């Protein structure tokens, strides 16, 4: 792919503008001095010359008036910046490697979702050779932050809106031609099992430094195998894959989606578990039960309530343990403490569901010998 503009990729989503990530803490003086020795962004030091080159090519002499501000990102290898220029802002995603626009999952999935009427950001410019994607700025107010000051009625309204959007995703994806990459990958047994072993390696052994006995290892391996085998046998729909309060942006009474590039096929309960058993938000059990039943009636009305409840809770166990693996990895391998405050709530969610299923008591006992929060 050439380094020239590949502008306005794909369909537009019909909606108002909205919100994204918050500004990072400013770097310390030593970091600024070090960065100043390397190629700078206009008006902001940076260790990567690609963005400066991109702006120089796109804006010419006007690039000197642009301001580039780092944004706090997710747990990926991408970096995000807010570009302010001539009274308007956009978000610049910087990928670690070059990409082809028509193969980049973010663009492919975004265009599908926009076509289904889902709230996703516009794409303003693409420079695949430099690994740059320029997209609509959705601001800084995530659902996680919006909920902190929301009244009970507003909280209910926001969650109902999110679940309405999930119903649309599942319905429209089921009707669509399923040729895109997101339809070809799934939460199959191998993927689910990999995530459980990621939890084992990076949370149990890495972050908590658990010394597991041979017996505990066997009990855990058996429990994870049975959990993943059951989940992978359920019918599949298209999932966002990270549908939680940090990836839903709130603006002017509406919610919009980010970080959907890892969408794949999975159980209808997967995104529901991500949202209602969220590591980042404390939800009352009655509230969770009411929202889950409303979703069942709309998304899978033919599924018996008992079956649905079991699947939602087992999916929640897998999803929460997977999240703990990510938190452990970020803490021990990446040296980031951002996710550590959410570990207690995630463990509490996992315990709440594990105790309901005697057939997984061996797994819970093995884990609880090392994680007192699961006792």
XYZ file of C-alpha atoms in Angstrom:
375
model
C 0.000 0.000 0.000
C 1.251 3.460 -0.861
C 1.753 6.146 1.743
C -0.738 8.447 0.004
C -4.186 9.207 1.383
C -6.805 6.470 1.506
C -9.557 8.751 2.729
C -13.119 8.163 3.853
C -12.987 4.411 4.026
C -16.409 2.756 4.057
C -19.931 3.623 5.049
C -20.953 6.455 7.338
C -22.932 5.816 10.485
C -25.995 8.055 10.808
C -25.736 9.646 14.253
C -24.470 12.517 16.354
C -20.876 12.894 17.503
C -19.657 11.610 20.848
C -16.798 10.512 23.330
C -13.390 8.529 23.792
C -10.422 8.107 26.124
C -8.991 10.522 28.654
C -5.694 12.358 28.498
C -2.673 10.593 29.916
C -0.774 11.947 32.887
C 1.894 14.293 31.469
C 5.375 12.736 31.249
C 8.018 13.773 33.743
C 10.763 16.256 32.734
C 13.343 13.517 32.145
C 11.018 11.773 29.724
C 10.368 15.039 27.917
C 14.085 15.744 27.609
C 14.712 12.282 26.187
C 11.819 12.580 23.744
C 13.045 15.992 22.601
C 16.106 14.312 21.131
C 13.900 12.291 18.790
C 11.655 13.405 15.899
C 8.790 15.465 17.366
C 5.116 15.852 16.627
C 4.157 19.444 16.002
C 3.717 21.032 19.432
C 4.346 17.801 21.340
C 7.399 15.564 21.784
C 7.016 11.962 20.655
C 9.306 8.975 20.077
C 7.708 8.153 16.698
C 8.372 10.132 13.525
C 5.513 8.535 11.575
C 2.873 10.897 12.909
C 4.992 13.973 12.205
C 5.512 12.732 8.641
C 1.795 12.013 8.276
C 0.814 15.500 9.441
C 3.451 17.173 7.287
C 2.122 15.356 4.224
C -1.561 15.969 4.981
C -1.370 19.514 6.353
C 1.765 20.983 4.795
C 2.723 24.307 6.349
C -0.394 24.191 8.526
C 1.072 21.218 10.439
C 2.949 23.597 12.722
C -0.389 24.769 14.133
C -1.550 21.249 15.006
C -1.421 19.948 18.560
C -1.037 16.229 19.340
C -1.938 14.970 22.808
C -1.412 11.375 24.011
C -4.538 9.546 25.144
C -4.670 6.673 27.575
C -5.137 3.537 25.526
C -6.346 0.002 26.074
C -4.341 -3.140 26.786
C -3.223 -3.454 23.159
C -0.100 -2.479 21.231
C -1.853 0.499 19.623
C -1.253 4.061 20.778
C -3.817 6.853 20.608
C -3.475 10.600 20.215
C -5.934 13.464 20.036
C -5.153 15.748 17.112
C -6.409 19.323 17.528
C -6.240 21.489 14.426
C -8.145 24.558 13.305
C -10.827 24.207 15.956
C -11.580 20.525 15.328
C -10.305 17.340 16.955
C -9.813 13.784 15.719
C -8.315 10.643 17.234
C -5.207 9.185 15.640
C -4.583 5.460 16.136
C -0.962 4.444 15.690
C -0.447 0.749 14.921
C 2.906 -0.952 15.544
C 3.131 -2.194 11.949
C 1.947 -1.120 8.489
C -1.417 -2.515 7.386
C -3.663 -2.793 4.354
C -6.862 -0.864 4.869
C -9.148 -3.462 3.327
C -7.727 -6.130 5.639
C -7.490 -4.192 8.903
C -10.037 -5.756 11.309
C -10.979 -2.388 12.805
C -11.990 -1.019 9.406
C -13.664 -4.213 8.214
C -15.735 -4.614 11.381
C -16.445 -0.907 11.654
C -17.899 -0.782 8.142
C -20.107 -3.808 8.826
C -21.407 -2.288 12.060
C -22.037 1.098 10.482
C -24.056 -0.628 7.769
C -26.187 -2.266 10.449
C -26.919 1.111 12.040
C -24.679 0.631 15.060
C -22.933 3.650 16.632
C -19.281 3.510 15.556
C -16.777 6.312 14.812
C -16.266 7.777 11.365
C -12.947 7.113 9.630
C -11.454 10.328 8.252
C -8.135 9.144 6.843
C -5.973 6.041 6.546
C -2.229 5.759 5.979
C -1.603 2.028 6.049
C 2.072 2.311 5.127
C 2.694 4.324 8.282
C 0.254 2.310 10.400
C -2.016 5.325 10.979
C -5.793 5.535 11.208
C -7.487 8.909 11.755
C -10.974 8.636 13.156
C -13.739 10.667 14.704
C -13.102 11.985 18.200
C -15.709 10.565 20.547
C -14.635 12.555 23.606
C -13.686 11.249 27.044
C -16.836 10.167 28.881
C -17.031 6.391 29.064
C -20.035 4.556 30.445
C -17.875 3.674 33.446
C -17.440 7.370 34.251
C -21.003 8.355 33.340
C -22.411 5.837 35.811
C -20.620 7.466 38.747
C -23.080 10.373 38.743
C -26.067 8.698 37.096
C -29.377 8.442 38.921
C -30.950 4.971 39.233
C -33.334 5.738 36.365
C -30.503 7.032 34.169
C -28.404 3.958 34.965
C -31.259 1.703 33.909
C -31.760 3.738 30.736
C -28.081 3.452 29.785
C -27.983 -0.310 30.266
C -31.192 -0.816 28.348
C -29.732 1.216 25.510
C -26.568 -0.911 25.503
C -28.596 -4.121 25.459
C -30.816 -2.779 22.681
C -27.658 -2.254 20.641
C -26.502 -5.804 21.364
C -29.805 -7.155 20.100
C -29.313 -5.206 16.871
C -25.777 -6.581 16.463
C -26.881 -10.180 16.879
C -29.950 -9.803 14.671
C -28.290 -7.941 11.798
C -25.141 -10.077 11.794
C -27.273 -13.225 11.564
C -28.957 -11.829 8.437
C -25.761 -10.643 6.754
C -23.412 -12.465 4.366
C -20.810 -13.980 6.664
C -17.645 -13.652 4.599
C -15.686 -11.142 6.718
C -12.909 -12.296 9.038
C -15.012 -11.716 12.161
C -17.335 -14.516 11.038
C -14.453 -16.917 10.436
C -13.022 -16.852 13.962
C -14.803 -17.922 17.125
C -14.694 -18.536 20.824
C -14.163 -22.212 20.127
C -12.742 -24.734 22.585
C -9.144 -23.859 21.694
C -9.623 -20.110 22.143
C -11.518 -20.436 25.421
C -8.933 -22.888 26.764
C -6.084 -20.594 25.757
C -7.700 -17.815 27.771
C -8.014 -20.042 30.833
C -4.349 -20.982 30.620
C -3.528 -17.293 30.218
C -5.286 -16.719 33.559
C -3.369 -19.655 35.032
C 0.013 -18.364 33.845
C -0.318 -14.618 34.318
C -2.672 -14.268 37.287
C -2.232 -17.377 39.403
C 1.452 -18.057 38.807
C 2.577 -14.627 37.622
C 0.740 -12.001 39.653
C -0.243 -14.010 42.730
C 2.839 -16.299 42.573
C 0.814 -19.381 43.479
C 2.727 -22.626 43.983
C 0.247 -25.141 42.574
C 0.332 -28.780 43.660
C -0.007 -31.642 41.206
C -3.513 -32.248 42.556
C -4.525 -28.611 42.110
C -3.185 -28.571 38.572
C -5.194 -31.655 37.705
C -8.394 -30.256 39.233
C -7.962 -26.958 37.452
C -7.190 -28.587 34.103
C -10.273 -30.792 34.407
C -12.515 -27.905 35.462
C -11.307 -25.624 32.702
C -11.711 -28.395 30.138
C -15.334 -29.049 31.131
C -16.152 -25.333 31.307
C -14.695 -24.581 27.876
C -16.184 -27.710 26.296
C -19.670 -26.759 27.437
C -19.402 -23.105 26.374
C -17.991 -23.991 22.958
C -20.943 -26.312 22.284
C -23.532 -23.510 22.442
C -24.956 -21.764 19.328
C -22.908 -18.776 18.159
C -23.658 -15.207 17.140
C -21.362 -12.292 16.321
C -19.926 -10.724 19.472
C -18.253 -7.367 20.090
C -15.873 -9.325 22.338
C -15.046 -6.439 24.750
C -18.489 -5.017 25.407
C -18.025 -3.360 28.788
C -18.271 0.053 30.385
C -14.812 1.248 29.295
C -15.597 0.553 25.640
C -18.974 2.299 25.555
C -18.842 6.070 25.288
C -21.626 8.259 26.649
C -22.627 11.544 25.033
C -25.900 13.492 24.854
C -28.100 10.641 26.097
C -26.557 8.076 23.728
C -23.923 5.318 23.784
C -21.316 4.657 21.103
C -18.885 1.775 20.575
C -15.096 1.579 20.459
C -12.514 -1.236 20.458
C -14.660 -3.649 18.479
C -11.867 -4.810 16.156
C -11.627 -8.223 17.837
C -15.254 -9.126 17.091
C -15.783 -12.849 16.546
C -18.409 -15.546 16.784
C -19.404 -16.696 20.248
C -22.363 -17.409 22.534
C -25.238 -14.933 22.664
C -24.395 -14.594 26.367
C -20.777 -13.502 25.855
C -21.264 -9.743 25.476
C -24.016 -9.855 28.089
C -21.576 -11.338 30.601
C -18.994 -8.701 29.672
C -21.479 -5.916 30.372
C -23.361 -7.212 33.423
C -20.393 -8.914 35.116
C -18.160 -5.967 34.333
C -14.899 -5.690 36.277
C -15.190 -1.906 36.290
C -18.720 -1.326 37.628
C -20.563 -2.577 40.723
C -24.082 -3.701 39.832
C -26.851 -4.837 42.158
C -27.828 -8.501 41.704
C -31.491 -7.687 41.156
C -30.499 -5.170 38.494
C -28.340 -7.783 36.754
C -31.126 -10.367 36.859
C -33.704 -7.941 35.448
C -31.463 -6.795 32.593
C -30.456 -10.370 31.768
C -34.071 -11.539 31.583
C -35.010 -8.581 29.371
C -32.164 -9.531 27.046
C -33.226 -13.186 26.969
C -36.743 -12.248 25.945
C -35.464 -10.133 23.059
C -32.324 -11.953 21.878
C -32.983 -15.657 22.570
C -36.697 -15.939 23.447
C -36.732 -19.642 22.584
C -34.084 -20.498 25.152
C -35.603 -21.724 28.459
C -34.948 -19.408 31.374
C -32.992 -22.027 33.348
C -30.791 -22.814 30.353
C -30.191 -19.138 29.721
C -29.309 -18.480 33.351
C -26.803 -21.321 33.441
C -25.174 -20.202 30.224
C -24.987 -16.579 31.344
C -23.366 -17.541 34.644
C -20.879 -20.047 33.193
C -19.961 -17.524 30.527
C -19.445 -14.961 33.280
C -17.034 -17.293 35.084
C -14.931 -17.760 31.959
C -15.047 -14.060 31.101
C -14.040 -12.940 34.599
C -11.150 -15.395 34.837
C -9.964 -14.267 31.425
C -10.087 -10.646 32.614
C -7.985 -11.564 35.653
C -5.406 -13.070 33.307
C -5.255 -9.772 31.420
C -4.949 -7.781 34.651
C -2.149 -10.050 35.869
C -0.317 -9.796 32.552
C -0.561 -6.021 32.519
C 0.693 -5.841 36.095
C 3.616 -8.268 35.907
C 4.723 -8.267 32.277
C 3.811 -4.732 31.194
C 4.373 -3.074 34.560
C 0.998 -1.300 34.440
C -1.034 -0.831 37.624
C -4.084 0.582 35.828
C -6.147 -2.600 36.122
C -5.101 -3.783 39.593
C -7.898 -1.936 41.480
C -10.484 -4.000 39.574
C -9.174 -7.383 40.689
C -11.290 -7.689 43.893
C -14.580 -7.054 42.088
C -13.659 -9.498 39.323
C -12.781 -12.212 41.842
C -16.054 -11.560 43.666
C -17.989 -11.980 40.418
C -16.210 -15.253 39.701
C -16.856 -16.590 43.206
C -20.537 -15.642 43.093
C -21.105 -17.803 40.027
C -18.726 -20.661 40.833
C -20.495 -21.456 44.120
C -23.781 -22.011 42.260
C -22.558 -25.043 40.333
C -21.544 -28.129 42.334
C -20.143 -29.776 39.196
C -17.383 -27.144 39.253
C -16.687 -27.477 42.982
C -13.360 -29.190 42.302
C -12.223 -26.227 40.237
C -13.382 -23.750 42.866
C -11.675 -25.639 45.711
C -8.403 -25.806 43.781
C -8.526 -22.094 43.032
C -9.687 -21.167 46.533
C -6.672 -22.886 48.097
C -4.615 -20.116 46.511
C -7.152 -17.308 46.113
C -8.869 -16.675 49.425
C -11.390 -14.434 47.670
C -12.943 -17.557 46.114
C -13.458 -19.398 49.410
